């Protein structure tokens, strides 16, 4: 398991779906990555340039920035196991 | 009580794509999304790019290009071939890409619900950045293959369409079709951008590719029906050939011009009309090229500018022929009165030939044009395509008030008609037939003016000869009949006399 994980979550406004994604992501980090994960939330309505630079299409999109390589997961992250697999963070 | 219009009429956005604004009756519905659907290789991406290009070049309108398939780098270099400097426009703040192309090695897993809020935010951002009035999205099918949940994607695209409308952006969205004549597009795309649909086709017919564009529907506004041929020119991109623009509103002139042969002028009742189209039909070697040559030379002698499109013979051959008839093409061309354009029919398809011919006419501004021969172009096209070409060419020439002479080669030596004639005879103002006449083992030549719109003309079939000074028209054939059909019947002088007697005998009581 990597010692440090940086996860960037792209959302489009404070929608119920965005809140659901944030809620699920927090819970995943607490249970599977305690004290390891740093979460950065980017609202594309405020920073469309960041979404452009990262070429984000769908929201919510979760990107594993550290450790490389980047991995992406799209959706409101309802399934903890699938999220960890998708991010390549399964032990 | 008069009803107040609750909603304004749908405005049009002139696309600037040559010919398209004709067949759409004035452009795309403004502030709406138009679906452009076509099979692979039907020029969808070129169309989508050109929609923005013409906006920038003709109207200074900014454009946003959303690409789902090719990378912006690929599009920039592909479109450079048309002379479209996308990178330059990006730098000038007139063009913005929204790059939604797939990124290698970055596959996304979908867990739970999602929307395309990021894409929408990026599009809006780009629209504001270049103050866009136009947007293109190419191509939608790629979104459906990458994101599962077709219903979500459809819903989200609908939301994007609504956002573009709010921003008063007119958009072109491309989508794939699997068949040329089948469903509008894959993935049920048309269901959410159903208001306006344009179909691009690239049909293989008789081993020849033929591109057409059809305005399938424009909700609330009028458009031309049916398929219109178009071509993708290396210099100008998509060019639609609007045959409907060709209304029969040409003025007709009473002014006569010389045909280049005084004897022929006499047969025609004093020469051809100024803005008329003359068709000269005959078998190979009957003198069609000569007639075209003297028609042009006659114009040059009167100080007119003349243009020849030759599809059968090379320059050298044509010049040598002309010299053989006492006409100096070389000098005429050096003086700038004549231009000879030679092409083999096979070098291009008919649409491209038509565009080439129009461009040459626009540039040289001749008052006489000859095409030798029109029938040579039949080879490179389908029947339908050829008919459209002939109509398009004829009406263009008439529209420009130019005198035109087309030659047409008949497939048989004696008698006969060609496909060219079948398509063109009603459009032309005059038809002159040149025919071989076999008389007692000798091939002689005959000529007749079959039709001369708006004028009396000689009805005889006359013999003509060709020598070092050109064509000489002589006396009518009197003892031969069936020349036109090719089934010659010779009558001896005795027989002629007997027939003549019969009628006199019938007139007077025996």
Coordinates of N, CA and C in Angstrom, one line a residue, chain B residues 353-510:
Chain B
X353 N -15.3 18.8 -61.7 CA -15.2 19.4 -63.1 C -16.1 20.6 -63.1
X354 N -17.3 20.5 -62.6 CA -18.3 21.6 -62.7 C -17.7 22.8 -61.9
X355 N -17.1 22.5 -60.7 CA -16.6 23.6 -60.0 C -15.4 24.2 -60.7
X356 N -14.6 23.4 -61.3 CA -13.4 23.9 -62.1 C -13.9 24.8 -63.2
X357 N -14.9 24.3 -63.9 CA -15.4 25.1 -65.1 C -16.0 26.4 -64.6
X358 N -16.7 26.4 -63.5 CA -17.3 27.6 -63.0 C -16.2 28.6 -62.6
X359 N -15.2 28.1 -61.9 CA -14.1 28.9 -61.5 C -13.3 29.5 -62.7
X360 N -13.1 28.7 -63.7 CA -12.4 29.3 -64.9 C -13.3 30.4 -65.6
X361 N -14.6 30.1 -65.6 CA -15.5 31.2 -66.2 C -15.5 32.4 -65.4
X362 N -15.6 32.3 -64.1 CA -15.6 33.4 -63.2 C -14.3 34.2 -63.4
X363 N -13.2 33.5 -63.6 CA -11.9 34.2 -63.7 C -11.7 34.8 -65.0
X364 N -12.0 34.1 -66.1 CA -11.7 34.6 -67.4 C -12.8 35.5 -68.0
X365 N -14.0 35.4 -67.5 CA -15.1 36.2 -67.9 C -15.3 36.2 -69.4
X366 N -15.5 35.1 -70.0 CA -15.6 35.0 -71.5 C -17.1 35.4 -71.9
X367 N -17.3 35.7 -73.1 CA -18.6 35.8 -73.6 C -19.0 34.6 -74.4
X368 N -18.1 33.8 -74.8 CA -18.4 32.5 -75.4 C -17.7 31.4 -74.7
X369 N -18.4 30.3 -74.6 CA -17.8 29.1 -74.0 C -18.1 27.9 -74.8
X370 N -17.1 27.1 -75.1 CA -17.4 25.8 -75.8 C -16.9 24.7 -74.9
X371 N -17.7 23.6 -74.9 CA -17.3 22.3 -74.2 C -17.2 21.2 -75.3
X372 N -16.0 20.7 -75.4 CA -15.8 19.6 -76.4 C -15.1 18.4 -75.8
X373 N -15.8 17.3 -75.6 CA -17.2 17.2 -75.7 C -17.8 16.9 -74.4
X374 N -19.1 17.3 -74.3 CA -19.8 17.1 -73.1 C -20.0 15.6 -72.8
X375 N -20.2 14.8 -73.9 CA -20.4 13.4 -73.7 C -19.2 12.6 -73.2
X376 N -18.0 13.2 -73.3 CA -16.8 12.5 -72.8 C -16.9 12.4 -71.3
X377 N -17.7 13.4 -70.7 CA -17.8 13.4 -69.2 C -18.8 12.4 -68.7
X378 N -19.6 11.8 -69.6 CA -20.5 10.7 -69.2 C -19.7 9.6 -68.6
X379 N -18.5 9.4 -69.0 CA -17.7 8.2 -68.6 C -17.5 8.2 -67.1
X380 N -17.3 9.4 -66.5 CA -16.9 9.5 -65.1 C -18.0 9.6 -64.1
X381 N -19.2 9.4 -64.6 CA -20.3 9.7 -63.7 C -21.4 8.7 -63.8
X382 N -22.3 8.7 -62.9 CA -23.6 7.9 -63.0 C -24.5 8.7 -63.9
X383 N -25.6 8.1 -64.4 CA -26.6 8.8 -65.2 C -27.1 10.0 -64.4
X384 N -27.5 9.8 -63.2 CA -28.1 10.8 -62.4 C -27.1 12.0 -62.2
X385 N -25.9 11.6 -61.9 CA -24.9 12.6 -61.7 C -24.6 13.4 -62.9
X386 N -24.7 12.7 -64.1 CA -24.4 13.4 -65.3 C -25.5 14.4 -65.6
X387 N -26.8 14.0 -65.4 CA -27.9 14.8 -65.7 C -27.8 16.1 -64.8
X388 N -27.4 15.9 -63.5 CA -27.3 17.1 -62.6 C -26.2 18.0 -63.1
X389 N -25.1 17.4 -63.6 CA -24.0 18.2 -64.1 C -24.4 19.0 -65.3
X390 N -25.1 18.4 -66.2 CA -25.5 19.1 -67.4 C -26.4 20.3 -67.1
X391 N -27.4 20.0 -66.2 CA -28.3 21.0 -65.8 C -27.6 22.2 -65.1
X392 N -26.7 21.8 -64.2 CA -25.9 22.8 -63.4 C -25.1 23.6 -64.3
X393 N -24.4 23.0 -65.3 CA -23.5 23.7 -66.2 C -24.3 24.7 -67.1
X394 N -25.4 24.1 -67.7 CA -26.2 24.9 -68.6 C -26.8 26.1 -67.9
X395 N -27.3 25.9 -66.7 CA -28.0 27.0 -66.1 C -26.9 28.1 -65.6
X396 N -25.8 27.6 -65.2 CA -24.7 28.5 -64.8 C -24.3 29.4 -66.0
X397 N -24.1 28.8 -67.2 CA -23.7 29.5 -68.3 C -24.8 30.5 -68.8
X398 N -26.0 30.1 -68.7 CA -27.1 31.0 -69.1 C -27.2 32.1 -68.1
X399 N -27.0 31.8 -66.9 CA -27.1 32.8 -65.8 C -26.1 33.9 -66.0
X400 N -25.0 33.5 -66.5 CA -23.9 34.5 -66.7 C -24.0 35.2 -68.1
X401 N -25.1 34.8 -68.8 CA -25.4 35.4 -70.1 C -24.2 35.3 -71.0
X402 N -23.8 34.0 -71.1 CA -22.7 33.7 -72.0 C -23.3 32.8 -73.1
X403 N -22.8 32.9 -74.3 CA -23.2 32.0 -75.4 C -22.4 30.7 -75.2
X404 N -23.1 29.6 -75.2 CA -22.4 28.3 -75.0 C -22.6 27.4 -76.2
X405 N -21.6 26.6 -76.5 CA -21.7 25.6 -77.5 C -21.1 24.3 -76.9
X406 N -22.0 23.3 -76.9 CA -21.5 22.0 -76.4 C -21.5 21.0 -77.5
X407 N -20.6 20.1 -77.5 CA -20.6 19.1 -78.5 C -21.0 17.8 -77.8
X408 N -21.5 16.9 -78.6 CA -21.9 15.6 -78.0 C -21.7 14.5 -79.1
X409 N -21.0 13.5 -78.7 CA -20.6 12.4 -79.6 C -21.7 11.3 -79.6
X410 N -22.2 11.0 -80.7 CA -23.2 9.9 -80.8 C -22.5 8.6 -80.9
X411 N -23.0 7.6 -80.3 CA -22.3 6.3 -80.3 C -22.2 5.6 -81.6
X412 N -23.2 5.8 -82.5 CA -23.1 5.1 -83.8 C -22.7 6.1 -84.9
X413 N -22.2 5.5 -85.9 CA -21.7 6.4 -87.0 C -22.8 7.0 -87.8
X414 N -23.9 6.2 -88.0 CA -25.0 6.7 -88.8 C -26.2 6.9 -87.8
X415 N -26.8 8.0 -87.9 CA -28.0 8.3 -87.1 C -27.6 8.3 -85.6
X416 N -28.6 8.0 -84.8 CA -28.4 7.8 -83.4 C -28.5 9.1 -82.6
X417 N -28.7 8.8 -81.3 CA -28.7 9.9 -80.3 C -27.8 9.5 -79.2
X418 N -27.4 10.4 -78.3 CA -26.6 10.0 -77.2 C -27.4 10.4 -75.9
X419 N -26.9 9.9 -74.8 CA -27.5 10.1 -73.5 C -27.4 11.6 -73.3
X420 N -26.3 12.2 -73.6 CA -26.2 13.7 -73.4 C -27.4 14.4 -74.0
X421 N -27.7 14.0 -75.2 CA -28.8 14.7 -75.9 C -30.1 14.5 -75.1
X422 N -30.3 13.3 -74.6 CA -31.6 13.0 -73.9 C -31.7 13.9 -72.7
X423 N -30.6 14.2 -72.1 CA -30.6 15.0 -70.9 C -30.7 16.5 -71.2
X424 N -30.2 16.9 -72.3 CA -29.9 18.3 -72.5 C -30.8 18.9 -73.5
X425 N -31.4 18.1 -74.4 CA -32.0 18.7 -75.5 C -33.1 19.7 -75.2
X426 N -33.8 19.5 -74.0 CA -34.8 20.4 -73.7 C -34.3 21.7 -73.1
X427 N -33.0 21.7 -72.6 CA -32.5 22.8 -72.0 C -31.8 23.7 -73.0
X428 N -31.3 23.1 -74.1 CA -30.6 23.9 -75.1 C -31.6 24.7 -76.0
X429 N -31.0 25.8 -76.5 CA -31.9 26.6 -77.3 C -31.8 26.2 -78.8
X430 N -30.7 25.6 -79.1 CA -30.5 25.2 -80.5 C -29.8 23.8 -80.6
X431 N -30.2 23.0 -81.5 CA -29.5 21.8 -81.7 C -29.1 21.6 -83.2
X432 N -27.9 21.3 -83.4 CA -27.4 21.1 -84.7 C -26.9 19.7 -84.8
X433 N -27.4 19.0 -85.8 CA -27.0 17.6 -86.0 C -26.0 17.5 -87.1
X434 N -24.9 16.8 -86.9 CA -23.9 16.5 -88.0 C -24.0 15.0 -88.2
X435 N -24.2 14.6 -89.4 CA -24.4 13.1 -89.7 C -23.5 12.7 -90.9
X436 N -23.1 11.4 -90.8 CA -22.5 10.8 -92.0 C -23.6 10.4 -92.9
X437 N -23.4 10.6 -94.1 CA -24.4 10.1 -95.1 C -23.7 9.2 -96.1
X438 N -24.1 8.0 -96.2 CA -23.4 7.1 -97.1 C -24.1 7.1 -98.4
X439 N -23.4 7.5 -99.5 CA -24.1 7.6 -100.8 C -23.2 6.8 -101.8
X440 N -23.8 5.7 -102.1 CA -23.1 4.8 -103.1 C -21.6 4.5 -102.7
X441 N -21.4 4.1 -101.5 CA -20.1 3.7 -101.1 C -19.2 4.8 -100.7
X442 N -19.8 6.0 -100.6 CA -18.9 7.2 -100.3 C -19.5 7.8 -99.0
X443 N -18.6 8.2 -98.1 CA -19.1 8.8 -96.8 C -19.1 10.3 -97.1
X444 N -20.3 10.9 -97.0 CA -20.3 12.3 -97.0 C -20.9 12.9 -95.7
X445 N -20.9 14.2 -95.6 CA -21.4 14.7 -94.3 C -22.6 15.6 -94.5
X446 N -23.5 15.5 -93.6 CA -24.7 16.3 -93.6 C -25.0 17.0 -92.4
X447 N -25.7 18.1 -92.5 CA -25.9 19.0 -91.3 C -27.3 19.5 -91.4
X448 N -27.9 19.5 -90.2 CA -29.3 20.1 -90.1 C -29.5 20.9 -88.8
X449 N -30.2 22.0 -88.9 CA -30.5 22.7 -87.7 C -31.9 22.1 -87.2
X450 N -31.8 21.4 -86.1 CA -33.0 20.6 -85.7 C -33.9 21.6 -84.9
X451 N -33.3 22.5 -84.2 CA -34.1 23.3 -83.3 C -33.4 24.7 -83.2
X452 N -34.2 25.7 -83.2 CA -33.6 27.0 -83.1 C -34.7 27.8 -82.3
X453 N -34.6 27.9 -81.0 CA -35.6 28.5 -80.2 C -35.8 30.0 -80.5
X454 N -37.0 30.3 -80.8 CA -37.3 31.7 -81.0 C -37.0 32.3 -82.4
X455 N -36.8 31.4 -83.3 CA -36.4 31.9 -84.6 C -36.7 30.9 -85.7
X456 N -37.0 31.4 -86.9 CA -37.1 30.5 -88.1 C -35.8 30.0 -88.4
X457 N -35.7 28.8 -89.0 CA -34.4 28.3 -89.5 C -34.6 27.4 -90.7
X458 N -33.6 27.1 -91.3 CA -33.6 26.2 -92.5 C -33.9 24.8 -92.1
X459 N -34.8 24.1 -92.8 CA -35.2 22.8 -92.3 C -34.5 21.7 -93.1
X460 N -33.7 22.1 -94.1 CA -33.1 21.1 -95.0 C -32.0 20.3 -94.3
X461 N -31.7 19.2 -94.8 CA -30.5 18.5 -94.4 C -29.5 18.8 -95.5
X462 N -28.4 19.5 -95.1 CA -27.5 20.0 -96.2 C -26.2 19.3 -96.1
X463 N -25.6 19.1 -97.3 CA -24.3 18.5 -97.3 C -23.3 19.6 -96.9
X464 N -22.2 19.1 -96.3 CA -21.1 20.1 -96.0 C -19.8 19.4 -96.2
X465 N -18.8 20.2 -96.5 CA -17.4 19.7 -96.7 C -16.5 20.4 -95.8
X466 N -15.4 19.8 -95.6 CA -14.4 20.4 -94.7 C -13.1 20.5 -95.5
X467 N -12.5 21.7 -95.5 CA -11.1 21.9 -96.1 C -10.3 22.8 -95.3
X468 N -9.2 23.2 -95.9 CA -8.2 24.1 -95.1 C -8.8 25.4 -94.7
X469 N -10.0 25.7 -95.0 CA -10.6 27.0 -94.5 C -11.8 26.7 -93.6
X470 N -12.0 25.5 -93.3 CA -13.1 25.2 -92.4 C -14.2 24.5 -93.1
X471 N -15.4 24.8 -92.6 CA -16.6 24.1 -93.1 C -17.3 24.9 -94.2
X472 N -17.8 24.2 -95.2 CA -18.5 24.8 -96.2 C -19.9 24.1 -96.4
X473 N -20.9 24.8 -96.2 CA -22.2 24.2 -96.3 C -22.7 24.3 -97.8
X474 N -23.2 23.2 -98.3 CA -23.7 23.2 -99.7 C -25.2 22.9 -99.8
X475 N -25.5 22.3 -100.9 CA -26.9 22.1 -101.2 C -27.6 21.0 -100.3
X476 N -28.9 21.0 -100.2 CA -29.5 19.9 -99.4 C -29.4 18.6 -100.2
X477 N -29.4 17.5 -99.4 CA -29.5 16.2 -100.0 C -30.9 16.1 -100.5
X478 N -31.1 15.7 -101.8 CA -32.4 15.6 -102.3 C -32.8 14.2 -102.6
X479 N -31.9 13.3 -102.8 CA -32.3 12.0 -103.2 C -32.0 10.9 -102.2
X480 N -31.8 11.4 -100.9 CA -31.6 10.4 -99.8 C -32.6 10.8 -98.7
X481 N -33.2 9.7 -98.1 CA -34.0 10.0 -96.9 C -33.6 9.0 -95.8
X482 N -34.0 9.3 -94.6 CA -33.6 8.5 -93.5 C -32.2 8.8 -92.9
X483 N -31.7 10.0 -93.2 CA -30.4 10.4 -92.7 C -30.3 10.4 -91.2
X484 N -31.4 11.0 -90.6 CA -31.3 11.2 -89.2 C -31.4 9.8 -88.4
X485 N -32.2 8.9 -89.0 CA -32.4 7.7 -88.3 C -31.2 6.7 -88.6
X486 N -30.5 7.0 -89.6 CA -29.4 6.2 -90.0 C -29.8 5.1 -91.0
X487 N -31.1 5.0 -91.3 CA -31.5 4.0 -92.3 C -31.7 4.7 -93.6
X488 N -30.7 4.8 -94.3 CA -30.7 5.6 -95.6 C -31.5 4.9 -96.7
X489 N -32.3 5.6 -97.3 CA -33.0 5.1 -98.5 C -32.7 6.0 -99.7
X490 N -32.1 5.4 -100.7 CA -31.7 6.2 -101.8 C -32.8 6.2 -102.8
X491 N -33.0 7.3 -103.4 CA -34.0 7.3 -104.5 C -33.3 7.8 -105.7
X492 N -33.5 7.1 -106.8 CA -32.9 7.6 -108.1 C -33.7 8.8 -108.6
X493 N -33.1 9.5 -109.5 CA -33.8 10.7 -110.0 C -35.1 10.3 -110.7
X494 N -35.2 9.1 -111.3 CA -36.4 8.7 -111.9 C -37.5 8.6 -110.8
X495 N -37.1 7.9 -109.7 CA -38.0 7.7 -108.6 C -38.5 9.0 -108.1
X496 N -37.6 10.0 -107.9 CA -38.0 11.3 -107.4 C -39.0 11.9 -108.3
X497 N -38.8 11.8 -109.6 CA -39.7 12.4 -110.6 C -41.0 11.7 -110.5
X498 N -41.0 10.4 -110.3 CA -42.2 9.6 -110.3 C -43.1 10.0 -109.1
X499 N -42.3 10.2 -107.9 CA -43.0 10.6 -106.7 C -43.6 12.0 -106.8
X500 N -42.9 12.8 -107.5 CA -43.4 14.2 -107.7 C -44.6 14.2 -108.6
X501 N -44.6 13.3 -109.6 CA -45.7 13.1 -110.5 C -46.9 12.7 -109.8
X502 N -46.7 11.7 -108.8 CA -47.8 11.2 -108.1 C -48.7 12.3 -107.4
X503 N -48.0 13.3 -106.8 CA -48.7 14.3 -106.2 C -49.4 15.2 -107.1
X504 N -48.8 15.5 -108.2 CA -49.4 16.3 -109.2 C -50.6 15.6 -109.8
X505 N -50.4 14.3 -110.0 CA -51.5 13.5 -110.5 C -52.7 13.5 -109.6
X506 N -52.4 13.4 -108.3 CA -53.5 13.4 -107.3 C -54.3 14.7 -107.3
X507 N -53.5 15.8 -107.6 CA -54.2 17.1 -107.5 C -55.1 17.3 -108.7
X508 N -54.8 16.8 -109.8 CA -55.6 17.1 -111.0 C -56.5 15.9 -111.3
X509 N -57.7 16.1 -111.8 CA -58.5 14.9 -112.1 C -57.9 14.1 -113.3
X510 N -57.9 12.8 -113.1 CA -57.2 12.0 -114.1 C -58.1 11.9 -115.4

